[in-house]
PDB file of C-alpha atoms in Angstrom:
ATOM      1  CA  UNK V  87       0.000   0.000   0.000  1.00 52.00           C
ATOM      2  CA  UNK V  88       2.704   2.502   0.606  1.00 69.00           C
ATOM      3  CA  UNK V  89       4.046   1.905  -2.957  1.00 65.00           C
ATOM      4  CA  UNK V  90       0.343   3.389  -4.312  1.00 68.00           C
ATOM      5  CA  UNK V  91       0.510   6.273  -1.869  1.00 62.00           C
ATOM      6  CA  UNK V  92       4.115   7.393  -3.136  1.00 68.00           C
ATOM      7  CA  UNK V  93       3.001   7.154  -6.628  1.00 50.00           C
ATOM      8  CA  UNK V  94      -0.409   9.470  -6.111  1.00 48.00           C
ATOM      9  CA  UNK V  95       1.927  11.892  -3.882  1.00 56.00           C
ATOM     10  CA  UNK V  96       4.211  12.467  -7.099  1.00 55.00           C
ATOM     11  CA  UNK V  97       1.553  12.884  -9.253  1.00 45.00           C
ATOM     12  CA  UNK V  98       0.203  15.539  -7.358  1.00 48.00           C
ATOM     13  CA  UNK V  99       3.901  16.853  -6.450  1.00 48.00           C
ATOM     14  CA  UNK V 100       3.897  17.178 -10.303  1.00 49.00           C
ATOM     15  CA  UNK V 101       0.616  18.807 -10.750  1.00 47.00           C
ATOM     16  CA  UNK V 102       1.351  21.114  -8.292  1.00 49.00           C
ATOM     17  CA  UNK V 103       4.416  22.106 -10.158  1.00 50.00           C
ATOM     18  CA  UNK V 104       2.609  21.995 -13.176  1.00 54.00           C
ATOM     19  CA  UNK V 105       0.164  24.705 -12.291  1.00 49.00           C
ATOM     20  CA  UNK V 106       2.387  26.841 -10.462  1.00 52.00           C
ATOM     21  CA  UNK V 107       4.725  27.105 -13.470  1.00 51.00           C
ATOM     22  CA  UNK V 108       1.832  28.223 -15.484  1.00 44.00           C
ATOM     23  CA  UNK V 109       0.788  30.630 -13.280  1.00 41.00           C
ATOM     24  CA  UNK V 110       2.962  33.510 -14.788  1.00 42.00           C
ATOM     25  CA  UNK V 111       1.884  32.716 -17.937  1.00 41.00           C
ATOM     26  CA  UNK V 112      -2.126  32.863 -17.363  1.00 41.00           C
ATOM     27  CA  UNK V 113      -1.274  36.527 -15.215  1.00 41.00           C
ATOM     28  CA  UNK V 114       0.390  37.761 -18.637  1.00 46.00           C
ATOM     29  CA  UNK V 115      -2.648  36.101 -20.920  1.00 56.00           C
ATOM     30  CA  UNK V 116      -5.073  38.389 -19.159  1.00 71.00           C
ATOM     31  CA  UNK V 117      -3.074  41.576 -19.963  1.00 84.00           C
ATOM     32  CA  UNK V 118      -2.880  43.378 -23.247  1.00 85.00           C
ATOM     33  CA  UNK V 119       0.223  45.451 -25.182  1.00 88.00           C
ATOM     34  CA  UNK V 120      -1.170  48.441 -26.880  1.00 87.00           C
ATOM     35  CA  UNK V 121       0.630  50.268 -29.487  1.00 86.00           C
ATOM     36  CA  UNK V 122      -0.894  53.643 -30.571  1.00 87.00           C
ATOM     37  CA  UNK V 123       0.181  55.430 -33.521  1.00 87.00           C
ATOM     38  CA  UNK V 124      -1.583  58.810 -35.706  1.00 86.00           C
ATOM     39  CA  UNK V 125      -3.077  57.697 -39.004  1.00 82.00           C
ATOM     40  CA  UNK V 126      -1.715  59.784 -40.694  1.00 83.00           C
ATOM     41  CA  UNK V 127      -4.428  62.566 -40.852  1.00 84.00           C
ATOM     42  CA  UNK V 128      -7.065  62.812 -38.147  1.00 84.00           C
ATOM     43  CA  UNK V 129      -7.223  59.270 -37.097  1.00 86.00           C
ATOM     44  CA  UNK V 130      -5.986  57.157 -34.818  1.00 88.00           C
ATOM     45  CA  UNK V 131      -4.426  53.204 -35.567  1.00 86.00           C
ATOM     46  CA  UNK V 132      -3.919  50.597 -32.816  1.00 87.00           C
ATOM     47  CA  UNK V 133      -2.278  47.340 -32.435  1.00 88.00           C
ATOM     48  CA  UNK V 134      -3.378  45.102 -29.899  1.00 87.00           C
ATOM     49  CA  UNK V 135      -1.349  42.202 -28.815  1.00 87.00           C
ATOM     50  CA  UNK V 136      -1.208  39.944 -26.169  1.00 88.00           C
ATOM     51  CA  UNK V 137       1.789  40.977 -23.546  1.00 86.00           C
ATOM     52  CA  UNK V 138       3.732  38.021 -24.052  1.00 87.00           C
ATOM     53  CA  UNK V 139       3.873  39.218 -28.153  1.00 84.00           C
ATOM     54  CA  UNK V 140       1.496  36.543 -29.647  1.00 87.00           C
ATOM     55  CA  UNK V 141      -1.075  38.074 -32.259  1.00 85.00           C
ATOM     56  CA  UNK V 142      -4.734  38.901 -30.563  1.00 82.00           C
ATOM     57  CA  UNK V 143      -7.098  36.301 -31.643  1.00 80.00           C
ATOM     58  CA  UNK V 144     -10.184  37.547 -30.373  1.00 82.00           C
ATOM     59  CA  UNK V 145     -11.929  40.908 -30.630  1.00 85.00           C
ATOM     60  CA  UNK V 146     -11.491  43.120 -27.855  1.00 86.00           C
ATOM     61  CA  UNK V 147     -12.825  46.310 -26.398  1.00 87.00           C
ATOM     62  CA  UNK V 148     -10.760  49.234 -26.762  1.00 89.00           C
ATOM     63  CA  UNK V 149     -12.061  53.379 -25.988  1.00 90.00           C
ATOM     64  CA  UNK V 150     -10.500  55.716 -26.701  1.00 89.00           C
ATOM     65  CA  UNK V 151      -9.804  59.371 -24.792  1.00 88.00           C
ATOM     66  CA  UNK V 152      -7.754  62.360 -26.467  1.00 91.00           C
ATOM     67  CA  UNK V 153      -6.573  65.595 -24.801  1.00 89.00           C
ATOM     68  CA  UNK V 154      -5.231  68.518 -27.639  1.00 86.00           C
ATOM     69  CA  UNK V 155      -4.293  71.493 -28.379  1.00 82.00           C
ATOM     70  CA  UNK V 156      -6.121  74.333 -26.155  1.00 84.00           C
ATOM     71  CA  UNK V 157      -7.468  71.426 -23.946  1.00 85.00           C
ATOM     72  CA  UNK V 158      -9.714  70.292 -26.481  1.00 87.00           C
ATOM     73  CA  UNK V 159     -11.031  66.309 -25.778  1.00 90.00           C
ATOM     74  CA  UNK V 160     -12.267  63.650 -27.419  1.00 87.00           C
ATOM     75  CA  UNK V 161     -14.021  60.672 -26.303  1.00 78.00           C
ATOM     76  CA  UNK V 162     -14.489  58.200 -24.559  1.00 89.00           C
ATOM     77  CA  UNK V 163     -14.700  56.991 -28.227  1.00 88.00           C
ATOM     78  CA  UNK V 164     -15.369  53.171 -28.588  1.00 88.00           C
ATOM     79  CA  UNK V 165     -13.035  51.481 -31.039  1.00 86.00           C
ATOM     80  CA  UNK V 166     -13.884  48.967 -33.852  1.00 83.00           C
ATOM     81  CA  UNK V 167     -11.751  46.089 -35.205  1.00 84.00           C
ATOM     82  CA  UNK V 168     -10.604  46.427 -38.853  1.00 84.00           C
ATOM     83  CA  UNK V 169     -10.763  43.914 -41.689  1.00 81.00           C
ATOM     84  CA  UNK V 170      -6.586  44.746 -41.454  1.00 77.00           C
ATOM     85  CA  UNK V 171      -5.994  41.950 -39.453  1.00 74.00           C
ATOM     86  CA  UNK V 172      -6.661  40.354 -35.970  1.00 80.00           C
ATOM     87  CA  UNK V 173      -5.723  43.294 -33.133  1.00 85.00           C
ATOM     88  CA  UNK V 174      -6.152  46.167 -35.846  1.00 89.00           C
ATOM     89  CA  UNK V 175      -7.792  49.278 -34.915  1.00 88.00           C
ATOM     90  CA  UNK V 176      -8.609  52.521 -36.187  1.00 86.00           C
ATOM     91  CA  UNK V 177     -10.646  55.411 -34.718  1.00 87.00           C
ATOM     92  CA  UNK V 178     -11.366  56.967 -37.866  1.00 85.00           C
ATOM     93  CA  UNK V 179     -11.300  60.631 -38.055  1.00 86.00           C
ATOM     94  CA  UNK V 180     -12.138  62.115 -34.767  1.00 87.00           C
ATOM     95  CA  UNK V 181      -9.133  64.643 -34.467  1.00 86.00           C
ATOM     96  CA  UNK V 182      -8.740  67.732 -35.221  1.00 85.00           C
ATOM     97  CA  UNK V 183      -5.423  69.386 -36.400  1.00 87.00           C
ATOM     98  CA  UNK V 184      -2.914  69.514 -33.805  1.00 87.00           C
ATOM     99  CA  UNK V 185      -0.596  67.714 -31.537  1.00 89.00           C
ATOM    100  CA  UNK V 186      -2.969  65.049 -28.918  1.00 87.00           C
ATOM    101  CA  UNK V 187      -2.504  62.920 -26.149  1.00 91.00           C
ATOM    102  CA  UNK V 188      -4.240  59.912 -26.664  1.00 90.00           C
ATOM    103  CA  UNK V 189      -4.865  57.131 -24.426  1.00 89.00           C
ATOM    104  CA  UNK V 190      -6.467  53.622 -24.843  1.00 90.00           C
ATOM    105  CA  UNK V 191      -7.415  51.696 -22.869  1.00 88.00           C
ATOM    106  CA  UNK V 192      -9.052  48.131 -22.342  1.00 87.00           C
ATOM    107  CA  UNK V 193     -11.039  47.237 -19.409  1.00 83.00           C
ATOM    108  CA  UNK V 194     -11.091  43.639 -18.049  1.00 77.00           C
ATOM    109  CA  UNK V 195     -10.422  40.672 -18.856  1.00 81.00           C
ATOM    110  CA  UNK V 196      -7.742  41.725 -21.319  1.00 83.00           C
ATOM    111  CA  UNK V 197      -6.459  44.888 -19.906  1.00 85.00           C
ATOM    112  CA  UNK V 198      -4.288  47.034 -21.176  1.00 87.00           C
ATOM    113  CA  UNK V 199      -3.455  50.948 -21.211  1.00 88.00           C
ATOM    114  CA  UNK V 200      -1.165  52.871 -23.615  1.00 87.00           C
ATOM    115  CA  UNK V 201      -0.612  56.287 -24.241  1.00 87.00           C
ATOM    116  CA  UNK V 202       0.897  58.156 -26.839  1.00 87.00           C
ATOM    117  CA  UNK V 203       1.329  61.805 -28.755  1.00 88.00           C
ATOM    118  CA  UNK V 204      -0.289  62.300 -32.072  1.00 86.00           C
ATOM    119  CA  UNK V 205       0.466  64.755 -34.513  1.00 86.00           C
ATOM    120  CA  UNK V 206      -3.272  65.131 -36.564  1.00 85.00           C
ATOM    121  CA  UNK V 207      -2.662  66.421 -39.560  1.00 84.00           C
ATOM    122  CA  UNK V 208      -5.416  67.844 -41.806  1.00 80.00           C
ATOM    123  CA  UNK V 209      -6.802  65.061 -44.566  1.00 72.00           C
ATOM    124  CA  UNK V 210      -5.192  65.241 -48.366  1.00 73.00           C
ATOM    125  CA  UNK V 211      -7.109  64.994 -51.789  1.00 72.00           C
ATOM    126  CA  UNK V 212      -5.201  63.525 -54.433  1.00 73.00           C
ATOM    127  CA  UNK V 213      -4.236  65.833 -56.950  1.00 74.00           C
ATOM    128  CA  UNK V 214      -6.580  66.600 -59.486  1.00 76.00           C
ATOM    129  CA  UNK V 215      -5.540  64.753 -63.086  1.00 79.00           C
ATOM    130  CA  UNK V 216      -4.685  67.389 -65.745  1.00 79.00           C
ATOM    131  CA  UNK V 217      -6.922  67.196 -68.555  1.00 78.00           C
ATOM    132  CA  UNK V 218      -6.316  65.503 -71.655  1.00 75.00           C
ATOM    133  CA  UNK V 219      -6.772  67.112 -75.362  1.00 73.00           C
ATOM    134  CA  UNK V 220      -8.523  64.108 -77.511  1.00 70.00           C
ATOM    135  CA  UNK V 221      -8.470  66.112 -81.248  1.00 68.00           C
ATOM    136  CA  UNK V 222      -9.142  64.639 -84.635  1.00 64.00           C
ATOM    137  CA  UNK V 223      -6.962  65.778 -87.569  1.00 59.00           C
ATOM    138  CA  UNK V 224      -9.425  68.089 -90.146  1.00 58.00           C
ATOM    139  CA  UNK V 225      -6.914  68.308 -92.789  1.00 55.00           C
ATOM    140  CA  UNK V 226      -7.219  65.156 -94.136  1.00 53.00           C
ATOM    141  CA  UNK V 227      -3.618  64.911 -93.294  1.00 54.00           C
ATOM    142  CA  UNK V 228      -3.925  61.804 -90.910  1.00 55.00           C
ATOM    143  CA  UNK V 229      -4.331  58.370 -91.218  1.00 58.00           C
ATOM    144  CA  UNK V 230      -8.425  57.379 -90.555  1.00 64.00           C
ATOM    145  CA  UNK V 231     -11.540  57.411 -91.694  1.00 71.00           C
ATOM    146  CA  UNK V 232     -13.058  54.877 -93.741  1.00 77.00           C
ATOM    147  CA  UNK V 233     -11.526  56.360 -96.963  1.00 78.00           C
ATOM    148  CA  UNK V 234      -8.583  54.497 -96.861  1.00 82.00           C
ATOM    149  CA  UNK V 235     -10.962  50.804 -96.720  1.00 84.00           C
ATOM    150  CA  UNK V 236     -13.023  52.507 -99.861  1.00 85.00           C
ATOM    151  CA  UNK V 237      -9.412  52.980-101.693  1.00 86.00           C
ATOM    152  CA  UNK V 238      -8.659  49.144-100.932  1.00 88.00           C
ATOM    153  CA  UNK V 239     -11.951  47.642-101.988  1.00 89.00           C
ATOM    154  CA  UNK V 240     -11.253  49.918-104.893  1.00 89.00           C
ATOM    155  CA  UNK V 241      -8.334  48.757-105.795  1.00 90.00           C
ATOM    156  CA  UNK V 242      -8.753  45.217-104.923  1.00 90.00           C
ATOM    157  CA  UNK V 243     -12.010  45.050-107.583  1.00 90.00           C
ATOM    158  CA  UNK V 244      -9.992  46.677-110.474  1.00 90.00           C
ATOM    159  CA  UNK V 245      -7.343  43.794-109.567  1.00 89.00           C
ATOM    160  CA  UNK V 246     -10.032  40.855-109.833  1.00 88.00           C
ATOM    161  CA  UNK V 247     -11.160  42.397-113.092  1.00 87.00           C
ATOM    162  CA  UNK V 248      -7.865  43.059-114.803  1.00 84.00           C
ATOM    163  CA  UNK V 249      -7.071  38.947-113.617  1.00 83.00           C
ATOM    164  CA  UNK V 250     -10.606  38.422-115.078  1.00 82.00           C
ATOM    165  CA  UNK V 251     -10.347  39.968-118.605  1.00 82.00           C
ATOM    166  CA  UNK V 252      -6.623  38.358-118.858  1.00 80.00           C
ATOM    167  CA  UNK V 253      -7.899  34.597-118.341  1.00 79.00           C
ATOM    168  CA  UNK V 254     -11.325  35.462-120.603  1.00 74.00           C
ATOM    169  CA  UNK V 255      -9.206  36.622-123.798  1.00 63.00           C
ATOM    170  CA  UNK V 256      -7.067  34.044-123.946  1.00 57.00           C
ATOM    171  CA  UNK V 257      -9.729  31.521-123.523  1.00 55.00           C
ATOM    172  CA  UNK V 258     -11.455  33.362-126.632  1.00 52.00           C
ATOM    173  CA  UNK V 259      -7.738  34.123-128.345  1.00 52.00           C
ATOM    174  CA  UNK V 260      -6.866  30.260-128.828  1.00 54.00           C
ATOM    175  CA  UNK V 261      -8.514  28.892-132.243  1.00 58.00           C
ATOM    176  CA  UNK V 262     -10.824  26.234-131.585  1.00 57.00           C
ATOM    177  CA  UNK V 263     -11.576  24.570-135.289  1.00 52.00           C
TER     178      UNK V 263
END
């Protein structure tokens, strides 16, 4: 009997190591790594990852707050995943020109905070496209039209009747008797 009891006493010595080495690694699956970055006009982008690096593969909840210039704010401004990728958000534009201190953060269970300064910068049109001059040559001097098929036809009919006269005299040339 005391050879059973040793063996259940290491099997739970080993699940009790088991679970306390995963311990730190469940505390840092429960936590998020933000990264916050400006759009690139008046937006916002955010990468969410879990802490440990591994790519986010579920959709979290992420708001948004934003202090700028002459203590203007914005939010708290919910965020939306993007079709980007898993952990991709954007705020879309909800800044105005200006330097901003924008924070997100995510409540429980994946928490995270991360704060960063965003220059917004006023959104650009693409340039308008110069205008193109279609013209049609009136002189006669270029190529196109259907004149040039007439001419061919033309000529190609005078060449089937000059072949056509040539093979008829000499059919009516050579004495039959």
């Amino acid at each position: 009997m005391t050879g059973i009891r040793k063996v259940v006493a290491a099997v739970f010595a080993g699940l009790a190591l088991a679970l306390l080495s995963a311990a730190p690694a469940a505390a840092q699956a429960d936590k998020l790594k933000l990264t916050v970055a400006g759009d690139g006009a008046e937006g916002v982008t955010i990468q969410a990852t879990y802490a440990d690096g591994r790519r986010l593969d579920q959709v979290v909840r992420l708001v948004l707050t934003a202090t700028g210039p002459d203590g203007q704010r914005v939010g708290p401004v919910q965020l939306e995943p993007q079709p980007e990728g898993h952990g991709f958000y954007s705020s879309g534009p909800v800044l105005s020109t200006g330097t901003w201190k924008v924070t997100v953060n995510s409540p429980a269970p994946l928490q995270g905070k991360a704060t960063a300064t965003v220059q917004a910068k006023a959104a650009q049109s693409p340039p308008a496209p110069r205008p193109v001059a279609v013209t049609r040559p009136t002189d006669g001097g270029g190529v196109g039209g259907w004149w040039p098929f007439a001419a061919g036809g033309l000529v190609l009919v005078a060449a089937a009747m000059g072949v056509a006269m040539l093979f008829g005299r000499r059919r009516t040339a050579t004495p039959n008797d």
